mmCIF file of C-alpha atoms and ligand atoms in Angstrom:
data_model
loop_
_atom_site.group_PDB
_atom_site.id
_atom_site.type_symbol
_atom_site.label_atom_id
_atom_site.label_comp_id
_atom_site.label_asym_id
_atom_site.label_seq_id
_atom_site.Cartn_x
_atom_site.Cartn_y
_atom_site.Cartn_z
ATOM 1 C CA MET A 1 0.000 0.000 0.000
ATOM 2 C CA GLN A 2 2.864 2.301 0.882
ATOM 3 C CA ALA A 3 4.317 1.781 -2.542
ATOM 4 C CA PHE A 4 1.015 2.646 -4.098
ATOM 5 C CA LEU A 5 0.720 5.826 -2.112
ATOM 6 C CA LYS A 6 4.119 6.890 -3.266
ATOM 7 C CA GLY A 7 3.133 6.084 -6.804
ATOM 8 C CA ALA A 8 -0.026 8.095 -6.566
ATOM 9 C CA THR A 9 1.557 11.198 -5.141
ATOM 10 C CA ALA A 10 4.430 11.108 -7.555
ATOM 11 C CA GLN A 11 1.961 11.009 -10.372
ATOM 12 C CA SER A 12 -0.208 13.813 -9.183
ATOM 13 C CA THR A 13 2.659 16.176 -8.384
ATOM 14 C CA LYS A 14 4.091 15.911 -11.859
ATOM 15 C CA PRO A 15 2.255 18.822 -13.437
ATOM 16 C CA GLN A 16 3.295 21.087 -10.583
ATOM 17 C CA LYS A 17 6.899 20.176 -11.041
ATOM 18 C CA ASP A 18 6.636 21.073 -14.682
ATOM 19 C CA LYS A 19 5.251 24.438 -13.786
ATOM 20 C CA ALA A 20 7.988 25.080 -11.281
ATOM 21 C CA THR A 21 10.712 24.256 -13.748
ATOM 22 C CA ALA A 22 9.149 26.430 -16.386
ATOM 23 C CA GLY A 23 10.982 29.297 -14.688
ATOM 24 C CA PRO A 24 11.152 32.699 -16.354
ATOM 25 C CA SER A 25 8.948 31.754 -19.254
ATOM 26 C CA THR A 26 5.922 31.203 -17.023
ATOM 27 C CA GLU A 27 4.349 34.449 -18.114
ATOM 28 C CA LYS A 28 4.500 33.371 -21.715
ATOM 29 C CA LYS A 29 3.184 29.963 -20.717
ATOM 30 C CA ALA A 30 0.227 31.490 -18.907
ATOM 31 C CA LYS A 31 -0.830 33.152 -22.123
ATOM 32 C CA ALA A 32 -0.590 29.902 -24.003
ATOM 33 C CA VAL A 33 -3.142 28.153 -21.802
ATOM 34 C CA PRO A 34 -5.957 26.934 -24.009
ATOM 35 C CA TRP A 35 -9.113 28.805 -23.241
ATOM 36 C CA VAL A 36 -11.023 25.614 -22.507
ATOM 37 C CA GLU A 37 -8.732 25.156 -19.513
ATOM 38 C CA LYS A 38 -8.623 28.812 -18.608
ATOM 39 C CA TYR A 39 -12.406 29.014 -18.507
ATOM 40 C CA ARG A 40 -13.087 25.619 -17.008
ATOM 41 C CA PRO A 41 -15.576 26.061 -14.150
ATOM 42 C CA LYS A 42 -13.668 26.376 -10.859
ATOM 43 C CA CYS A 43 -16.637 25.649 -8.635
ATOM 44 C CA VAL A 44 -19.870 23.760 -8.983
ATOM 45 C CA ASP A 45 -21.824 26.987 -9.171
ATOM 46 C CA GLU A 46 -20.079 27.933 -12.389
ATOM 47 C CA VAL A 47 -21.311 24.832 -14.186
ATOM 48 C CA ALA A 48 -24.005 25.977 -16.550
ATOM 49 C CA PHE A 49 -27.169 24.219 -17.657
ATOM 50 C CA GLN A 50 -26.814 20.933 -15.730
ATOM 51 C CA GLU A 51 -29.129 21.833 -12.875
ATOM 52 C CA GLU A 52 -29.927 18.359 -11.509
ATOM 53 C CA VAL A 53 -26.384 17.277 -10.896
ATOM 54 C CA VAL A 54 -25.416 20.698 -9.563
ATOM 55 C CA ALA A 55 -28.253 20.475 -7.038
ATOM 56 C CA VAL A 56 -27.110 17.050 -5.800
ATOM 57 C CA LEU A 57 -23.479 18.135 -5.553
ATOM 58 C CA LYS A 58 -24.379 21.312 -3.715
ATOM 59 C CA LYS A 59 -26.286 19.296 -1.133
ATOM 60 C CA SER A 60 -23.235 17.181 -0.545
ATOM 61 C CA LEU A 61 -21.128 20.334 -0.228
ATOM 62 C CA GLU A 62 -23.461 21.305 2.590
ATOM 63 C CA GLY A 63 -22.728 18.036 4.350
ATOM 64 C CA ALA A 64 -25.165 15.536 2.886
ATOM 65 C CA ASP A 65 -23.928 12.164 1.722
ATOM 66 C CA LEU A 66 -22.939 11.666 -1.888
ATOM 67 C CA PRO A 67 -24.151 8.698 -3.926
ATOM 68 C CA ASN A 68 -21.972 6.898 -6.422
ATOM 69 C CA LEU A 69 -22.274 8.939 -9.579
ATOM 70 C CA LEU A 70 -22.462 8.150 -13.235
ATOM 71 C CA PHE A 71 -22.212 11.076 -15.624
ATOM 72 C CA TYR A 72 -22.946 10.485 -19.255
ATOM 73 C CA GLY A 73 -23.626 12.629 -22.275
ATOM 74 C CA PRO A 74 -22.029 14.127 -25.375
ATOM 75 C CA PRO A 75 -18.545 15.720 -25.340
ATOM 76 C CA GLY A 76 -17.933 19.196 -24.018
ATOM 77 C CA THR A 77 -20.959 19.425 -21.773
ATOM 78 C CA GLY A 78 -19.126 19.730 -18.478
ATOM 79 C CA LYS A 79 -18.862 16.195 -17.092
ATOM 80 C CA THR A 80 -15.190 16.217 -16.187
ATOM 81 C CA SER A 81 -15.276 19.860 -15.100
ATOM 82 C CA THR A 82 -18.202 19.268 -12.760
ATOM 83 C CA ILE A 83 -16.690 16.445 -10.749
ATOM 84 C CA LEU A 84 -13.258 18.092 -10.597
ATOM 85 C CA ALA A 85 -14.799 21.316 -9.332
ATOM 86 C CA ALA A 86 -16.904 19.441 -6.782
ATOM 87 C CA ALA A 87 -13.932 17.436 -5.534
ATOM 88 C CA ARG A 88 -11.865 20.577 -5.175
ATOM 89 C CA GLU A 89 -14.607 22.280 -3.215
ATOM 90 C CA LEU A 90 -15.254 19.267 -1.008
ATOM 91 C CA PHE A 91 -11.680 18.681 0.035
ATOM 92 C CA GLY A 92 -9.799 21.891 -0.536
ATOM 93 C CA PRO A 93 -6.398 21.998 -2.205
ATOM 94 C CA GLU A 94 -4.379 20.243 0.548
ATOM 95 C CA LEU A 95 -6.564 17.208 0.947
ATOM 96 C CA TYR A 96 -7.379 16.889 -2.722
ATOM 97 C CA ARG A 97 -4.418 14.715 -3.527
ATOM 98 C CA GLN A 98 -5.024 12.329 -0.653
ATOM 99 C CA ARG A 99 -8.709 11.985 -1.209
ATOM 100 C CA VAL A 100 -9.190 11.948 -4.948
ATOM 101 C CA LEU A 101 -7.956 9.299 -7.349
ATOM 102 C CA GLU A 102 -8.395 10.343 -10.932
ATOM 103 C CA LEU A 103 -7.983 7.792 -13.680
ATOM 104 C CA ASN A 104 -8.800 8.433 -17.315
ATOM 105 C CA ALA A 105 -8.430 6.617 -20.582
ATOM 106 C CA SER A 106 -4.790 7.643 -20.846
ATOM 107 C CA ASP A 107 -4.014 5.588 -17.727
ATOM 108 C CA GLU A 108 -3.750 1.865 -17.758
ATOM 109 C CA ARG A 109 -7.120 0.659 -16.515
ATOM 110 C CA GLY A 110 -7.172 -3.032 -17.170
ATOM 111 C CA ILE A 111 -8.357 -5.472 -14.588
ATOM 112 C CA GLN A 112 -4.956 -5.477 -12.866
ATOM 113 C CA VAL A 113 -5.151 -1.770 -12.140
ATOM 114 C CA VAL A 114 -8.677 -2.041 -10.832
ATOM 115 C CA ARG A 115 -7.579 -4.874 -8.585
ATOM 116 C CA GLU A 116 -4.544 -3.084 -7.231
ATOM 117 C CA LYS A 117 -4.702 0.669 -7.584
ATOM 118 C CA VAL A 118 -8.411 1.242 -7.220
ATOM 119 C CA LYS A 119 -8.897 -1.369 -4.546
ATOM 120 C CA ASN A 120 -5.962 -0.174 -2.469
ATOM 121 C CA PHE A 121 -7.058 3.412 -2.692
ATOM 122 C CA ALA A 122 -10.613 2.464 -1.784
ATOM 123 C CA GLN A 123 -9.465 0.575 1.292
ATOM 124 C CA LEU A 124 -7.697 3.543 2.887
ATOM 125 C CA THR A 125 -9.692 4.910 5.786
ATOM 126 C CA VAL A 126 -10.270 8.600 6.103
ATOM 127 C CA ALA A 127 -11.102 11.086 8.821
ATOM 128 C CA GLY A 128 -14.002 13.494 8.822
ATOM 129 C CA THR A 129 -11.854 16.531 9.462
ATOM 130 C CA ARG A 130 -9.142 18.394 7.625
ATOM 131 C CA PRO A 131 -5.715 18.855 9.206
ATOM 132 C CA ASP A 132 -6.758 22.410 10.101
ATOM 133 C CA GLY A 133 -9.750 21.076 12.036
ATOM 134 C CA LYS A 134 -12.404 22.087 9.537
ATOM 135 C CA PRO A 135 -14.943 19.368 8.777
ATOM 136 C CA CYS A 136 -14.763 17.592 5.467
ATOM 137 C CA PRO A 137 -16.644 14.641 4.046
ATOM 138 C CA PRO A 138 -15.629 11.273 5.527
ATOM 139 C CA PHE A 139 -15.057 9.666 2.162
ATOM 140 C CA LYS A 140 -12.736 9.600 -0.814
ATOM 141 C CA ILE A 141 -13.666 9.941 -4.423
ATOM 142 C CA ILE A 142 -12.450 7.752 -7.255
ATOM 143 C CA ILE A 143 -13.046 9.373 -10.621
ATOM 144 C CA LEU A 144 -13.035 7.005 -13.563
ATOM 145 C CA ASP A 145 -13.163 9.354 -16.518
ATOM 146 C CA GLU A 146 -13.910 7.976 -19.972
ATOM 147 C CA ALA A 147 -15.138 4.789 -18.305
ATOM 148 C CA ASP A 148 -16.672 3.563 -21.534
ATOM 149 C CA SER A 149 -13.175 2.660 -22.679
ATOM 150 C CA MET A 150 -12.684 0.289 -19.758
ATOM 151 C CA THR A 151 -12.809 -3.362 -20.642
ATOM 152 C CA ALA A 152 -15.814 -5.345 -19.458
ATOM 153 C CA PRO A 153 -13.728 -7.532 -17.092
ATOM 154 C CA ALA A 154 -12.245 -4.396 -15.531
ATOM 155 C CA GLN A 155 -15.728 -2.992 -15.067
ATOM 156 C CA ALA A 156 -16.885 -6.255 -13.587
ATOM 157 C CA ALA A 157 -13.997 -6.189 -11.135
ATOM 158 C CA LEU A 158 -15.282 -2.875 -9.848
ATOM 159 C CA ARG A 159 -18.622 -4.241 -8.750
ATOM 160 C CA ARG A 160 -17.633 -5.809 -5.478
ATOM 161 C CA THR A 161 -15.138 -3.100 -4.605
ATOM 162 C CA MET A 162 -17.821 -0.521 -5.068
ATOM 163 C CA GLU A 163 -20.093 -2.253 -2.590
ATOM 164 C CA LYS A 164 -17.510 -3.299 -0.059
ATOM 165 C CA GLU A 165 -15.899 0.086 0.259
ATOM 166 C CA SER A 166 -19.105 2.069 0.218
ATOM 167 C CA ARG A 167 -18.435 3.321 3.734
ATOM 168 C CA THR A 168 -15.348 5.268 2.745
ATOM 169 C CA THR A 169 -15.385 5.652 -1.006
ATOM 170 C CA ARG A 170 -17.589 7.200 -3.645
ATOM 171 C CA PHE A 171 -17.117 6.446 -7.291
ATOM 172 C CA CYS A 172 -17.768 8.805 -10.141
ATOM 173 C CA LEU A 173 -17.900 7.152 -13.532
ATOM 174 C CA ILE A 174 -17.878 9.383 -16.592
ATOM 175 C CA CYS A 175 -18.616 8.323 -20.125
ATOM 176 C CA ASN A 176 -20.077 9.417 -23.437
ATOM 177 C CA TYR A 177 -21.935 6.200 -24.164
ATOM 178 C CA ILE A 178 -23.814 4.770 -21.244
ATOM 179 C CA SER A 179 -24.572 1.618 -23.218
ATOM 180 C CA ARG A 180 -20.913 0.674 -22.894
ATOM 181 C CA ILE A 181 -21.082 0.513 -19.109
ATOM 182 C CA ILE A 182 -22.136 -2.846 -17.798
ATOM 183 C CA GLU A 183 -25.570 -2.976 -16.219
ATOM 184 C CA PRO A 184 -24.455 -3.984 -12.692
ATOM 185 C CA LEU A 185 -22.378 -0.801 -12.507
ATOM 186 C CA THR A 186 -25.067 1.536 -13.796
ATOM 187 C CA SER A 187 -27.488 0.142 -11.253
ATOM 188 C CA ARG A 188 -25.076 0.986 -8.443
ATOM 189 C CA CYS A 189 -24.887 4.656 -9.399
ATOM 190 C CA SER A 190 -27.109 7.703 -9.572
ATOM 191 C CA LYS A 191 -27.181 8.515 -13.237
ATOM 192 C CA PHE A 192 -27.021 12.033 -14.587
ATOM 193 C CA ARG A 193 -27.354 12.842 -18.232
ATOM 194 C CA PHE A 194 -25.434 15.909 -19.329
ATOM 195 C CA LYS A 195 -27.462 17.695 -21.957
ATOM 196 C CA PRO A 196 -25.958 19.471 -24.955
ATOM 197 C CA LEU A 197 -25.778 23.099 -23.887
ATOM 198 C CA ALA A 198 -28.627 25.341 -25.000
ATOM 199 C CA ASN A 199 -27.752 28.014 -27.548
ATOM 200 C CA GLN A 200 -28.564 30.800 -25.154
ATOM 201 C CA ILE A 201 -26.222 29.439 -22.469
ATOM 202 C CA GLN A 202 -23.392 28.894 -24.936
ATOM 203 C CA GLU A 203 -23.826 32.387 -26.251
ATOM 204 C CA GLU A 204 -23.581 33.866 -22.765
ATOM 205 C CA ARG A 205 -20.393 31.942 -22.040
ATOM 206 C CA LEU A 206 -18.819 32.917 -25.355
ATOM 207 C CA LEU A 207 -19.683 36.579 -24.923
ATOM 208 C CA ASP A 208 -18.189 36.468 -21.460
ATOM 209 C CA ILE A 209 -14.941 35.074 -22.869
ATOM 210 C CA CYS A 210 -14.939 37.648 -25.693
ATOM 211 C CA GLU A 211 -15.168 40.371 -23.114
ATOM 212 C CA LYS A 212 -12.413 38.980 -20.916
ATOM 213 C CA GLU A 213 -10.119 38.440 -23.903
ATOM 214 C CA ASN A 214 -10.925 41.802 -25.460
ATOM 215 C CA LEU A 215 -12.232 40.381 -28.686
ATOM 216 C CA LYS A 216 -14.329 42.186 -31.211
ATOM 217 C CA TYR A 217 -17.209 40.181 -32.565
ATOM 218 C CA THR A 218 -20.283 40.394 -34.702
ATOM 219 C CA LYS A 219 -23.578 38.974 -33.589
ATOM 220 C CA GLU A 220 -23.621 36.682 -36.616
ATOM 221 C CA GLY A 221 -20.159 35.428 -35.719
ATOM 222 C CA ILE A 222 -21.300 34.275 -32.294
ATOM 223 C CA THR A 223 -24.485 32.771 -33.730
ATOM 224 C CA ALA A 224 -22.456 30.817 -36.279
ATOM 225 C CA LEU A 225 -20.140 29.627 -33.536
ATOM 226 C CA VAL A 226 -23.031 28.320 -31.494
ATOM 227 C CA ARG A 227 -24.548 26.688 -34.532
ATOM 228 C CA VAL A 228 -21.459 24.810 -35.661
ATOM 229 C CA SER A 229 -20.652 23.527 -32.202
ATOM 230 C CA GLU A 230 -24.001 21.805 -31.642
ATOM 231 C CA GLY A 231 -24.156 22.016 -27.874
ATOM 232 C CA ASP A 232 -20.472 21.208 -27.372
ATOM 233 C CA LEU A 233 -19.076 24.169 -25.469
ATOM 234 C CA ARG A 234 -15.534 22.880 -25.679
ATOM 235 C CA LYS A 235 -15.750 22.908 -29.458
ATOM 236 C CA ALA A 236 -17.208 26.421 -29.422
ATOM 237 C CA ILE A 237 -14.453 27.749 -27.164
ATOM 238 C CA THR A 238 -11.737 26.053 -29.218
ATOM 239 C CA PHE A 239 -13.108 27.545 -32.441
ATOM 240 C CA LEU A 240 -13.311 30.923 -30.782
ATOM 241 C CA GLN A 241 -9.677 30.773 -29.770
ATOM 242 C CA SER A 242 -8.568 29.662 -33.232
ATOM 243 C CA ALA A 243 -10.562 32.448 -34.839
ATOM 244 C CA ALA A 244 -9.031 35.001 -32.483
ATOM 245 C CA ARG A 245 -5.562 33.695 -33.241
ATOM 246 C CA LEU A 246 -6.023 33.689 -36.984
ATOM 247 C CA ASN A 247 -7.469 37.152 -37.353
ATOM 248 C CA VAL A 248 -4.983 39.862 -36.660
ATOM 249 C CA ASP A 249 -7.602 42.388 -35.629
ATOM 250 C CA LYS A 250 -9.185 39.692 -33.463
ATOM 251 C CA GLU A 251 -12.612 40.155 -34.891
ATOM 252 C CA ILE A 252 -14.920 37.156 -34.682
ATOM 253 C CA THR A 253 -17.041 37.219 -37.805
ATOM 254 C CA GLU A 254 -19.333 34.633 -39.320
ATOM 255 C CA HIS A 255 -16.901 34.256 -42.197
ATOM 256 C CA ALA A 256 -13.999 33.509 -39.864
ATOM 257 C CA ILE A 257 -15.944 30.879 -37.979
ATOM 258 C CA ILE A 258 -17.164 29.120 -41.078
ATOM 259 C CA GLU A 259 -13.647 29.112 -42.446
ATOM 260 C CA ILE A 260 -12.292 27.489 -39.316
ATOM 261 C CA ALA A 261 -15.086 25.064 -38.687
ATOM 262 C CA GLY A 262 -14.787 23.796 -42.237
ATOM 263 C CA VAL A 263 -18.541 23.656 -42.568
ATOM 264 C CA ARG A 264 -20.375 25.917 -44.882
ATOM 265 C CA LEU A 265 -23.785 26.826 -43.765
ATOM 266 C CA GLY A 266 -26.618 28.816 -45.158
ATOM 267 C CA ARG A 267 -27.425 29.352 -48.808
ATOM 268 C CA ILE A 268 -24.545 27.672 -50.592
ATOM 269 C CA MET A 269 -25.148 24.553 -48.649
ATOM 270 C CA MET A 270 -28.888 24.636 -49.209
ATOM 271 C CA ASP A 271 -28.414 25.116 -52.955
ATOM 272 C CA MET A 272 -26.208 22.119 -53.052
ATOM 273 C CA ILE A 273 -28.625 19.951 -51.101
ATOM 274 C CA ASP A 274 -31.482 21.061 -53.364
ATOM 275 C CA ASN A 275 -29.434 20.181 -56.407
ATOM 276 C CA LEU A 276 -28.622 16.775 -55.018
ATOM 277 C CA LEU A 277 -32.255 16.044 -54.234
ATOM 278 C CA ASN A 278 -33.303 17.263 -57.647
ATOM 279 C CA ILE A 279 -31.061 14.716 -59.267
ATOM 280 C CA CYS A 280 -32.351 12.011 -56.903
ATOM 281 C CA PHE A 281 -35.918 12.782 -57.921
ATOM 282 C CA ARG A 282 -35.480 13.461 -61.605
ATOM 283 C CA GLY A 283 -31.990 12.520 -62.729
ATOM 284 C CA THR A 284 -30.182 9.353 -63.656
ATOM 285 C CA PHE A 285 -27.786 7.276 -61.603
ATOM 286 C CA GLU A 286 -24.820 8.477 -63.684
ATOM 287 C CA LYS A 287 -25.662 12.078 -62.915
ATOM 288 C CA LEU A 288 -26.069 11.176 -59.287
ATOM 289 C CA GLU A 289 -22.619 9.616 -59.144
ATOM 290 C CA VAL A 290 -21.082 12.814 -60.494
ATOM 291 C CA ALA A 291 -23.087 15.049 -58.175
ATOM 292 C CA VAL A 292 -22.191 13.070 -55.070
ATOM 293 C CA LYS A 293 -18.552 13.037 -56.057
ATOM 294 C CA ASN A 294 -18.600 16.799 -56.510
ATOM 295 C CA VAL A 295 -20.149 17.348 -53.122
ATOM 296 C CA VAL A 296 -17.629 15.137 -51.362
ATOM 297 C CA ASP A 297 -14.729 16.688 -53.308
ATOM 298 C CA GLU A 298 -15.873 20.130 -52.267
ATOM 299 C CA GLY A 299 -14.844 19.121 -48.773
ATOM 300 C CA TYR A 300 -18.210 19.175 -47.125
ATOM 301 C CA ALA A 301 -18.299 16.850 -44.148
ATOM 302 C CA ALA A 302 -20.496 13.859 -44.903
ATOM 303 C CA THR A 303 -22.176 14.030 -41.495
ATOM 304 C CA GLN A 304 -23.077 17.641 -42.239
ATOM 305 C CA ILE A 305 -24.576 16.705 -45.604
ATOM 306 C CA LEU A 306 -26.430 13.892 -43.911
ATOM 307 C CA SER A 307 -28.047 16.092 -41.300
ATOM 308 C CA GLN A 308 -29.057 18.665 -43.924
ATOM 309 C CA LEU A 309 -30.427 15.988 -46.215
ATOM 310 C CA HIS A 310 -32.413 14.707 -43.268
ATOM 311 C CA GLU A 311 -33.973 18.124 -42.691
ATOM 312 C CA ALA A 312 -34.734 18.452 -46.387
ATOM 313 C CA ILE A 313 -36.265 14.988 -46.778
ATOM 314 C CA ILE A 314 -38.674 15.582 -43.924
ATOM 315 C CA GLU A 315 -40.030 18.611 -45.767
ATOM 316 C CA GLN A 316 -40.354 16.773 -49.071
ATOM 317 C CA ASP A 317 -43.603 15.685 -50.629
ATOM 318 C CA LEU A 318 -43.132 11.970 -50.039
ATOM 319 C CA SER A 319 -45.302 9.387 -48.333
ATOM 320 C CA ASP A 320 -44.577 8.377 -44.746
ATOM 321 C CA LYS A 321 -43.475 4.975 -45.944
ATOM 322 C CA GLN A 322 -40.958 6.466 -48.339
ATOM 323 C CA LYS A 323 -39.669 8.860 -45.724
ATOM 324 C CA SER A 324 -39.240 6.125 -43.168
ATOM 325 C CA ALA A 325 -37.306 3.932 -45.619
ATOM 326 C CA ILE A 326 -35.000 6.845 -46.366
ATOM 327 C CA THR A 327 -34.480 7.880 -42.760
ATOM 328 C CA GLU A 328 -33.793 4.298 -41.769
ATOM 329 C CA LYS A 329 -31.038 4.229 -44.358
ATOM 330 C CA MET A 330 -29.769 7.531 -42.967
ATOM 331 C CA ALA A 331 -29.396 5.958 -39.561
ATOM 332 C CA VAL A 332 -27.360 3.131 -41.024
ATOM 333 C CA VAL A 333 -25.183 5.558 -42.990
ATOM 334 C CA ASP A 334 -24.655 7.683 -39.904
ATOM 335 C CA LYS A 335 -23.417 4.675 -37.970
ATOM 336 C CA CYS A 336 -21.114 3.641 -40.814
ATOM 337 C CA LEU A 337 -19.673 7.149 -41.042
ATOM 338 C CA THR A 338 -19.043 7.169 -37.309
ATOM 339 C CA ASP A 339 -17.220 3.885 -37.726
ATOM 340 C CA GLY A 340 -15.014 5.447 -40.381
ATOM 341 C CA ALA A 341 -16.569 4.223 -43.611
ATOM 342 C CA ASP A 342 -15.835 5.864 -46.960
ATOM 343 C CA GLU A 343 -17.792 9.110 -47.285
ATOM 344 C CA TYR A 344 -18.347 8.915 -51.016
ATOM 345 C CA LEU A 345 -19.665 5.365 -50.982
ATOM 346 C CA GLN A 346 -21.943 6.043 -48.037
ATOM 347 C CA MET A 347 -23.402 9.183 -49.596
ATOM 348 C CA LEU A 348 -23.887 7.407 -52.884
ATOM 349 C CA SER A 349 -25.629 4.492 -51.244
ATOM 350 C CA LEU A 350 -27.923 6.879 -49.347
ATOM 351 C CA CYS A 351 -28.730 8.912 -52.450
ATOM 352 C CA SER A 352 -29.512 5.798 -54.432
ATOM 353 C CA VAL A 353 -32.000 4.747 -51.760
ATOM 354 C CA ILE A 354 -33.594 8.205 -52.006
ATOM 355 C CA MET A 355 -33.698 7.821 -55.780
ATOM 356 C CA GLN A 356 -35.209 4.358 -55.535
ATOM 357 C CA GLN A 357 -37.863 5.512 -53.066
ATOM 358 C CA ALA A 358 -38.722 8.600 -55.068
ATOM 359 C CA SER A 359 -39.249 6.514 -58.178
ATOM 360 C CA GLN A 360 -41.868 4.400 -56.440
ATOM 361 C CA ASN A 361 -45.178 6.160 -56.851
ATOM 362 C CA ASN A 362 -47.238 5.278 -53.859
HETATM 363 N N1 ATP B 1 -21.890 23.038 -18.382
HETATM 364 C C1 ATP B 1 -20.783 23.776 -18.558
HETATM 365 N N2 ATP B 1 -20.611 24.905 -17.865
HETATM 366 C C2 ATP B 1 -19.499 25.636 -18.047
HETATM 367 N N3 ATP B 1 -18.508 25.333 -18.890
HETATM 368 C C3 ATP B 1 -18.616 24.235 -19.613
HETATM 369 C C4 ATP B 1 -19.765 23.396 -19.487
HETATM 370 N N4 ATP B 1 -19.628 22.372 -20.331
HETATM 371 C C5 ATP B 1 -18.454 22.531 -20.945
HETATM 372 N N5 ATP B 1 -17.826 23.647 -20.540
HETATM 373 C C6 ATP B 1 -16.550 24.144 -21.080
HETATM 374 O O1 ATP B 1 -16.050 23.146 -21.950
HETATM 375 C C7 ATP B 1 -14.808 22.642 -21.503
HETATM 376 C C8 ATP B 1 -14.836 21.136 -21.564
HETATM 377 O O2 ATP B 1 -15.713 20.593 -20.622
HETATM 378 P P1 ATP B 1 -15.473 19.158 -19.978
HETATM 379 O O3 ATP B 1 -14.045 18.751 -20.101
HETATM 380 O O4 ATP B 1 -16.041 19.150 -18.629
HETATM 381 O O5 ATP B 1 -16.372 18.274 -20.967
HETATM 382 P P2 ATP B 1 -16.750 16.755 -20.853
HETATM 383 O O6 ATP B 1 -18.226 16.708 -20.691
HETATM 384 O O7 ATP B 1 -15.925 16.079 -19.820
HETATM 385 O O8 ATP B 1 -16.396 16.236 -22.300
HETATM 386 P P3 ATP B 1 -15.799 14.812 -22.756
HETATM 387 O O9 ATP B 1 -16.970 13.891 -22.813
HETATM 388 O O10 ATP B 1 -15.257 15.100 -24.126
HETATM 389 O O11 ATP B 1 -14.755 14.425 -21.779
HETATM 390 C C9 ATP B 1 -14.602 23.183 -20.099
HETATM 391 O O12 ATP B 1 -13.276 23.547 -19.918
HETATM 392 C C10 ATP B 1 -15.500 24.408 -20.047
HETATM 393 O O13 ATP B 1 -14.764 25.519 -20.445
HETATM 394 MG MG1 MG B 2 -14.300 14.676 -19.958
#
């Protein structure tokens, strides 16, 4: 156990050491901090839009017990930030290292590690007071970030540990896909779904950052930023920083955002979608092949085309049966694209289904 403790502290002090050795260039370094880190919520109160989990965590900050937690939801919605902020508030900076074990996908997390590292950490007993006499929660927290990348045997090995050490340890599992967490673990945790951030909330955050960083912006620029990031605040902030870096006068315009995001929105895109559908409805397969190739060669992201085609198909004058056949194919194509399939072939196969459906008069 002693060896483990040494291991754990050595690991967690590393970043500090780096900072200390950075020496005279620290000022430069401070500027180079990515904005996602700079503007990561420092306390639970700063977490926007995830009211349920914030309410539970605030109760435990006031002294109530904390359940085992499972956070899931799309990227950039505040999962990691929330638990880190809560842990920091619960234990304060001195105790943090003793009381919190943070493991993410970059750490080895096979069954061996669960058996040794996690179990050993969970078995340590803890006091209900800080060294300075202030009360603090009588438990430790083990954060398993990106838990969906843990192997099933490793997850299974957690089950008993989670129960046995429930007196002194709380677990917080974080993942994007809850379906990849084995059932026995999900049933041991309070589940919280992190929602994609609402446009309004993202806008507020972005404007706040613009102000703090002295950026000039147009309203359309911010709207475009919110639109391309689809509820992922991390993506929005990263795009914002790239746009600020690229433009000398630091103005955030719609044009700059679209350039960076690599997605073209608005009219050009709609024209292209209309053209594609036109060919599906009235053209020949040869024409379709050329049109799809052009679209893909233009550099439009296939997932973007897919979501716009989806919107367009719903509006089309087709029967419900035709629409459902097409949208079912869209779901399959979406999955294939996520798995890394060829964009051209997937788009072509989708468009040919649209063509086939449109040619059936029912
Ligand atoms: N709800 C939120 N409130 C405030 N800031 C947020 C929120 N969600 C995301 N952010 C911003 O986005 C950045 C990334 O958030 P975080 O790392 O917590 O995302 P995540 O949900 O853990 O994503 P992933 O699933 O990719 O790990 C944070 O540094 C913060 O600036
Ligand atoms: Mg995370």
